[in-house]
Short mmCIF file of C-alpha atoms in Angstrom, two decimals:
data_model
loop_
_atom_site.label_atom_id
_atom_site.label_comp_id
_atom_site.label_asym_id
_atom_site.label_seq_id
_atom_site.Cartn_x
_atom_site.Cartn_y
_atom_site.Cartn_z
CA UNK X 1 90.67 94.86 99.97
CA UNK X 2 91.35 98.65 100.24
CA UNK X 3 94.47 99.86 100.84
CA UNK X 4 94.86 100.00 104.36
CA UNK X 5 97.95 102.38 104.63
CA UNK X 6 95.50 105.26 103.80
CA UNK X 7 94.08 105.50 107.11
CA UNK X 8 93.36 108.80 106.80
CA UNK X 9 89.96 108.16 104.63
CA UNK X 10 88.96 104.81 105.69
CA UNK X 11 89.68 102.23 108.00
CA UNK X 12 89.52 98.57 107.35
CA UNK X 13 87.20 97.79 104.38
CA UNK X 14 86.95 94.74 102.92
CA UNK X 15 85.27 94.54 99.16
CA UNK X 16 83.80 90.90 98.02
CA UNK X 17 81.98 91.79 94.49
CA UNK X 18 80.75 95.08 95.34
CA UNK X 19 79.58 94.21 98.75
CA UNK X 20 81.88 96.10 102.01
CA UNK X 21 81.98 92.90 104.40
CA UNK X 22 83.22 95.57 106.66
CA UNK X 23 80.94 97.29 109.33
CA UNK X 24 82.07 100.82 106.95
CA UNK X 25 79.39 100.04 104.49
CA UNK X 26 80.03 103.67 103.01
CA UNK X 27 84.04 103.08 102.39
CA UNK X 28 85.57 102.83 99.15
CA UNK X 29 86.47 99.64 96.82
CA UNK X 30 89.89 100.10 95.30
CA UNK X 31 90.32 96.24 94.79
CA UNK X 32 87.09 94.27 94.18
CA UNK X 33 87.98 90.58 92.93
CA UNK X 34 87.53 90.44 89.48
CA UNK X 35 84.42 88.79 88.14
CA UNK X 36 84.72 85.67 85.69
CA UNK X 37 85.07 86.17 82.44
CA UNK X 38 81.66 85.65 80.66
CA UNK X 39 81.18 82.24 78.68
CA UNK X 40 80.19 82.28 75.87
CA UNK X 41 78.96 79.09 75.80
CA UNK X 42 77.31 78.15 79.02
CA UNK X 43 75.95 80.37 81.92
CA UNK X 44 76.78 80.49 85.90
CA UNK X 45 74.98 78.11 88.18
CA UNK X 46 73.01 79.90 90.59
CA UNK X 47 74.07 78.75 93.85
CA UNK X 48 71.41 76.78 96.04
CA UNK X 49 71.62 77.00 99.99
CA UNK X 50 73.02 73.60 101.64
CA UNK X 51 70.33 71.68 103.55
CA UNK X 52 70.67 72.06 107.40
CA UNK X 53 68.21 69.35 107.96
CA UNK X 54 68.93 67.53 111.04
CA UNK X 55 71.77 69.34 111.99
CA UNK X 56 72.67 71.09 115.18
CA UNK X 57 72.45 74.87 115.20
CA UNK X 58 74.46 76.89 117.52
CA UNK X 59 73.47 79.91 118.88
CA UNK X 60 76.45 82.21 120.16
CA UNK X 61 76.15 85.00 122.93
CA UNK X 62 75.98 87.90 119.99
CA UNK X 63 73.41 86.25 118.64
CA UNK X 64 75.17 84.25 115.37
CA UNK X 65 73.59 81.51 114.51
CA UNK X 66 75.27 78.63 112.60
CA UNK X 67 75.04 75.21 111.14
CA UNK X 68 78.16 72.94 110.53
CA UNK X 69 77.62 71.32 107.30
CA UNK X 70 80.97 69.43 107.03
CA UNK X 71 83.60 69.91 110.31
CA UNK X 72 87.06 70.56 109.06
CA UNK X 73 90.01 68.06 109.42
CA UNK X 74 92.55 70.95 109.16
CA UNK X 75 94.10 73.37 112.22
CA UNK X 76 91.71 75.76 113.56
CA UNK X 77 91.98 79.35 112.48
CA UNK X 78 94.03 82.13 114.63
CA UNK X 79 92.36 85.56 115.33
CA UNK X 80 93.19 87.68 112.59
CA UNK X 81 94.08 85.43 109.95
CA UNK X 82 94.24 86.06 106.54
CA UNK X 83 91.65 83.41 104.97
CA UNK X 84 90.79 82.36 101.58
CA UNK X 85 86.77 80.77 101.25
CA UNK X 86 84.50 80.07 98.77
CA UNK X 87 80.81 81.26 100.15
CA UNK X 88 77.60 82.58 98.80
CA UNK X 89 75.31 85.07 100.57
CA UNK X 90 71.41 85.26 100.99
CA UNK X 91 68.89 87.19 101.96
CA UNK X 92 66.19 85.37 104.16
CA UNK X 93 63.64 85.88 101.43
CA UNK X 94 66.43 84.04 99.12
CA UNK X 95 67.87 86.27 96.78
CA UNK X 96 71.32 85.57 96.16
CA UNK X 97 73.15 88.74 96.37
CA UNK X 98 76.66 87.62 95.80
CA UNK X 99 78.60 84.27 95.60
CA UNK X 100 82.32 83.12 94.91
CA UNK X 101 81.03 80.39 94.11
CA UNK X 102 78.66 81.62 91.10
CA UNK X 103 82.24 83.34 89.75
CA UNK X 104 84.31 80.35 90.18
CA UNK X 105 87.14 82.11 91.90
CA UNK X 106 87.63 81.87 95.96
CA UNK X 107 87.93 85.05 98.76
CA UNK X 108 91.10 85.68 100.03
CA UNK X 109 90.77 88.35 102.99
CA UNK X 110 91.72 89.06 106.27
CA UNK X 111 89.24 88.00 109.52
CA UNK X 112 90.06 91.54 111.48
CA UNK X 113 88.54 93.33 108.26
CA UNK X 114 85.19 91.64 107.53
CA UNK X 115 81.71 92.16 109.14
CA UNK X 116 81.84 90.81 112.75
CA UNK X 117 79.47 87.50 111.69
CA UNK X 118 81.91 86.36 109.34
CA UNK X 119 84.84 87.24 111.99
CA UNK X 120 83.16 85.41 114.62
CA UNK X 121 81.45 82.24 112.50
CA UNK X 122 84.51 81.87 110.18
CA UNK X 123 87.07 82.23 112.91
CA UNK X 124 85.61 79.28 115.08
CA UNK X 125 85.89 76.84 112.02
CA UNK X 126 88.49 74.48 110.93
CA UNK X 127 90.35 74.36 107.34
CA UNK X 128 88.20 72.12 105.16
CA UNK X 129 84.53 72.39 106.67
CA UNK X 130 81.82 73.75 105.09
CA UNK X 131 79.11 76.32 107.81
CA UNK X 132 76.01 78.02 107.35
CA UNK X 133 75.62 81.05 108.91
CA UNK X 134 73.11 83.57 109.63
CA UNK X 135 74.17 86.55 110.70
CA UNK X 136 71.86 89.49 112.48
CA UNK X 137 71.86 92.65 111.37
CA UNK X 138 74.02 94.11 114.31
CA UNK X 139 76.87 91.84 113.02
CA UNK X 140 76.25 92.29 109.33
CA UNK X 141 75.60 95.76 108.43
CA UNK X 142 73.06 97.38 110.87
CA UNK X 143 70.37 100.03 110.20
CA UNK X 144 72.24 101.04 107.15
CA UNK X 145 72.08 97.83 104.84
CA UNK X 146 74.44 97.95 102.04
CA UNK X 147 72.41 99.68 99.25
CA UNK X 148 71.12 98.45 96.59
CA UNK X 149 70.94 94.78 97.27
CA UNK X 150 71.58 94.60 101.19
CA UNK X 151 68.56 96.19 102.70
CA UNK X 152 68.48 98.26 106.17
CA UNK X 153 68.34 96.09 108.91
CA UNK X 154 69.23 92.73 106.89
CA UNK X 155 69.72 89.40 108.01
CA UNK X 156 72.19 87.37 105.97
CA UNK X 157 72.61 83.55 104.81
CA UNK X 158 75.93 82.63 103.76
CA UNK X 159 77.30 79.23 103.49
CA UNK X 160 81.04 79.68 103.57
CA UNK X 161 83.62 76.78 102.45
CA UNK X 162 87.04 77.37 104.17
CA UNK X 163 89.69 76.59 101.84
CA UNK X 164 92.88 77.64 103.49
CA UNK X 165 94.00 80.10 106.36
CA UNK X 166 97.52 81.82 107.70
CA UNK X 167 97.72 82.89 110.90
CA UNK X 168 98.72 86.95 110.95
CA UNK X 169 102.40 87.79 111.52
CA UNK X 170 103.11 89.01 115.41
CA UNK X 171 101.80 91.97 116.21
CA UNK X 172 104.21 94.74 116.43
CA UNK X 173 105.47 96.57 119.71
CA UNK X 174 105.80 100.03 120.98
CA UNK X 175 109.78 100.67 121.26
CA UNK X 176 111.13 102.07 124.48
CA UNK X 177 111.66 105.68 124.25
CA UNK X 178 113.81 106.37 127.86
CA UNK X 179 116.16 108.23 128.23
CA UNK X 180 114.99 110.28 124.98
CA UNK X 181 113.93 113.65 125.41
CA UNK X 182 110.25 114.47 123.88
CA UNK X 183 109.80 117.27 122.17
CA UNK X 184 106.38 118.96 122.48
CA UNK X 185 105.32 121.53 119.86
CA UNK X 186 102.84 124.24 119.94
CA UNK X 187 100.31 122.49 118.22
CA UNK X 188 100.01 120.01 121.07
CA UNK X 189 101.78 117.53 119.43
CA UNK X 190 104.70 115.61 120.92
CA UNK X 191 107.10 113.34 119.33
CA UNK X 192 110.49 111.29 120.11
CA UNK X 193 113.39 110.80 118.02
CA UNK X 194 114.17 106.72 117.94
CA UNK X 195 116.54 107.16 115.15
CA UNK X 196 117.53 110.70 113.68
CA UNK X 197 117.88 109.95 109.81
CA UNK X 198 120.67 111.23 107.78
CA UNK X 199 118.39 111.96 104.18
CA UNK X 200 116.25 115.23 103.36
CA UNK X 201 113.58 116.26 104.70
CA UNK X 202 109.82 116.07 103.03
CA UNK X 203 108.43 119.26 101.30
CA UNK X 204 104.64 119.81 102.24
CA UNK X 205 103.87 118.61 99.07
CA UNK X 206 106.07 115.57 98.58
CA UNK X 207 104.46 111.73 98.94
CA UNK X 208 106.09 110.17 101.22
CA UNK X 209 107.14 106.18 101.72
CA UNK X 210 106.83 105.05 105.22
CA UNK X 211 106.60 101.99 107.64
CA UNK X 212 104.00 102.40 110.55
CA UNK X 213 102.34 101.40 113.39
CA UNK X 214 99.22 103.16 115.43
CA UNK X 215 98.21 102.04 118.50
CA UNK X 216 95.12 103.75 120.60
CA UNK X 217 96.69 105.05 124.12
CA UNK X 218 95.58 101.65 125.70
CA UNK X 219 97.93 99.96 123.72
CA UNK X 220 95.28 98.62 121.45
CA UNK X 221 97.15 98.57 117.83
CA UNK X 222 94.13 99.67 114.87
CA UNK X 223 96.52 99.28 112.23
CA UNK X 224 100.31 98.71 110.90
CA UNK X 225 102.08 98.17 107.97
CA UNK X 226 104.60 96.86 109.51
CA UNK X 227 102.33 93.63 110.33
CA UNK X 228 101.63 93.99 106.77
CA UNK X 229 104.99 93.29 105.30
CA UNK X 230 104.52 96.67 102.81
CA UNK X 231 105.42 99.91 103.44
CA UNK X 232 102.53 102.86 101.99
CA UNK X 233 103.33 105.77 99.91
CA UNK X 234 100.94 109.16 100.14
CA UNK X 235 101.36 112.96 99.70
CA UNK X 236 102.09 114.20 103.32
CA UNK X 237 99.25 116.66 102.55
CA UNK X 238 96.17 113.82 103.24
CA UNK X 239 97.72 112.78 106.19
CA UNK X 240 95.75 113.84 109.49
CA UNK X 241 97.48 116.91 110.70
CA UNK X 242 99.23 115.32 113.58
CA UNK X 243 101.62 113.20 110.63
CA UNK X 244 101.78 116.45 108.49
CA UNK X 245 103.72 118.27 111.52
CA UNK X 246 105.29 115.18 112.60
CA UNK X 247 106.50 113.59 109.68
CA UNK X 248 107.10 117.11 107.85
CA UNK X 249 109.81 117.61 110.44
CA UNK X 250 111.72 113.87 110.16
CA UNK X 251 114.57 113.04 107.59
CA UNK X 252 114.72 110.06 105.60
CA UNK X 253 116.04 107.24 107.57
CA UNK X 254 115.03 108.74 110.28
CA UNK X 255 112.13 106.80 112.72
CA UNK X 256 109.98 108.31 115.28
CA UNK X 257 107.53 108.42 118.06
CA UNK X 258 104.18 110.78 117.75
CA UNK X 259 101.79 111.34 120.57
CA UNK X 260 98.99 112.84 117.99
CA UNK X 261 96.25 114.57 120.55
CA UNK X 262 92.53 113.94 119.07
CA UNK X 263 92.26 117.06 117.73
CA UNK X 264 95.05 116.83 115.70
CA UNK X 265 93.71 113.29 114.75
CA UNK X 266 90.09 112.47 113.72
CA UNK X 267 88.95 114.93 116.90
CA UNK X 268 85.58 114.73 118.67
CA UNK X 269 83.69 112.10 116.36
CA UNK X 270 86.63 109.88 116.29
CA UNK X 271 86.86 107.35 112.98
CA UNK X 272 84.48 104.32 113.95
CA UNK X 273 84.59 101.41 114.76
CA UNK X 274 87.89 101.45 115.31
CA UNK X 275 89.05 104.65 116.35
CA UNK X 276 86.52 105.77 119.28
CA UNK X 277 85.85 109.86 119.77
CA UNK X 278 88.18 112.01 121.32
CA UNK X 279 91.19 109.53 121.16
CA UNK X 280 94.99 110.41 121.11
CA UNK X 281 96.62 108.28 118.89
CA UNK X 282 100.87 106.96 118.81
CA UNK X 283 102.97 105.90 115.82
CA UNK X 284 106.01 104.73 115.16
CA UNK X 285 107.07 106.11 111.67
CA UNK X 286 110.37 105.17 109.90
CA UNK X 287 110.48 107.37 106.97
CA UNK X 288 112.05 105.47 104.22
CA UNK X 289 111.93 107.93 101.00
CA UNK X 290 110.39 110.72 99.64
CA UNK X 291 109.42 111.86 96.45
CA UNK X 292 108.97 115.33 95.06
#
């Protein structure tokens, strides 16, 4: 998957050979799985969808349809769990337009970053079984498609095989700030100081290596690297203005609070899906090093 500490262009993209299983069809793809080496000797199997004859199909309230081929003896999976599958993926008229399988090397990827079929279908399954899904085009990818292969308005077959699933590590929480003094600035921007660090402070130009967690004023967290056990490193200058002023000002070993108002954010159009218009964001940010 992308790298999710750069926030800043792209939110939660997930890359299976080419193909965004995230709702952001238009992100980029830093880390597509590599394909299988070529044989030179034999070539891939085309992958053939599983008969669903005879067996019951569920219809969910979003309007995912699905077939359980084989029922899992494993635990059941835990929102937001990082999973690892084999699957391949049809269109209805039956063109194959990608397949683990067919490269003979399983998914690994996180539920909370895929399309919302495969969060839903996948994350109602239990390690070991074997589904069929067929997924709408409001929880695949919409009006848009995915160009070239994933037409506008497509409705998907994938049979999915889950091999193995973690649950996510807990989410993290906002730290009290009372009894700290905010300072607001005359950008609009305020901030608290958890932890005054002891280090220099960033140039406008120096990348930065920091630990961080956003949360929408609601309390809904959109992303963290903190959850991810790895801290991201980035020129303070492609940060949203909000961290430019607010991290600009810290000094290493330092961690603080930023109430970033939309406009210093992603402003009036937001950063869908996960970042509606006109939001004020809040990070914690523990800035751990910089670099010239």
């Amino acid at each position: 998957m992308c790298n999710s500490g750069y926030f800043v262009r792209s939110f939660f993209t997930v890359v299976v050979a080419g193909y965004c299983l995230s709702s952001d069809a238009n992100a980029g793809d830093e880390t597509k799985p590599p394909s299988a080496a070529p044989s030179a000797t034999a070539q891939p199997t085309t992958p053939v969808q599983t008969s669903i004859e005879g067996l019951k199909e569920v219809k969910t309230e979003s309007g995912l349809k699905y077939w359980d081929i084989k029922v899992g003896d494993g635990a059941a999976v835990e929102p937001g769990s990082k999973v690892t599958v084999h699957y391949s993926g049809w269109l209805t008229d039956g063109f194959l337009f990608d397949s683990s399988v067919q490269r003979g090397q399983p998914y690994t990827t996180s539920l909370n970053k895929v399309v919302k079929g495969w969060t839903e279908g996948i994350g109602s399954m239990k390690i070991g079984g074997k589904r069929r899904l067929e997924i709408p085009p409001g929880l695949g990818y919409g009006t848009r498609g995915n160009p070239p292969k994933i037409p506008p308005d497509a409705t998907l077959i994938f049979d999915v095989e889950l091999i193995s699933a973690v649950a996510p590590p807990p989410q993290p929480k906002q730290m009290s700030v009372e009894g700290i003094t905010p300072v607001t600035t005359p950008s609009g921007l305020k901030y608290w100081d958890l932890k005054v660090g002891d280090g220099p402070s960033p140039q406008p130009t120096s990348s930065v290596t920091v630990h961080y967690t956003g949360w929408l004023t609601d309390g809904t967290m959109f992303q963290s690297s903190v959850q991810q056990g790895q801290p991201i490193t980035m020129p303070l200058n492609q940060f949203v203005q909000g961290w430019k002023e607010g991290v600009g000002s810290m000094k290493v070993g330092g961690k603080r609070r930023l109430e970033i108002p939309y406009e210093l954010a992603y402003g009036e159009g937001g950063k869908p899906p996960t970042i509606p218009p006109k939001a004020n964001l809040i990070f914690e940010v523990e800035l751990i090093s910089i670099k010239p």
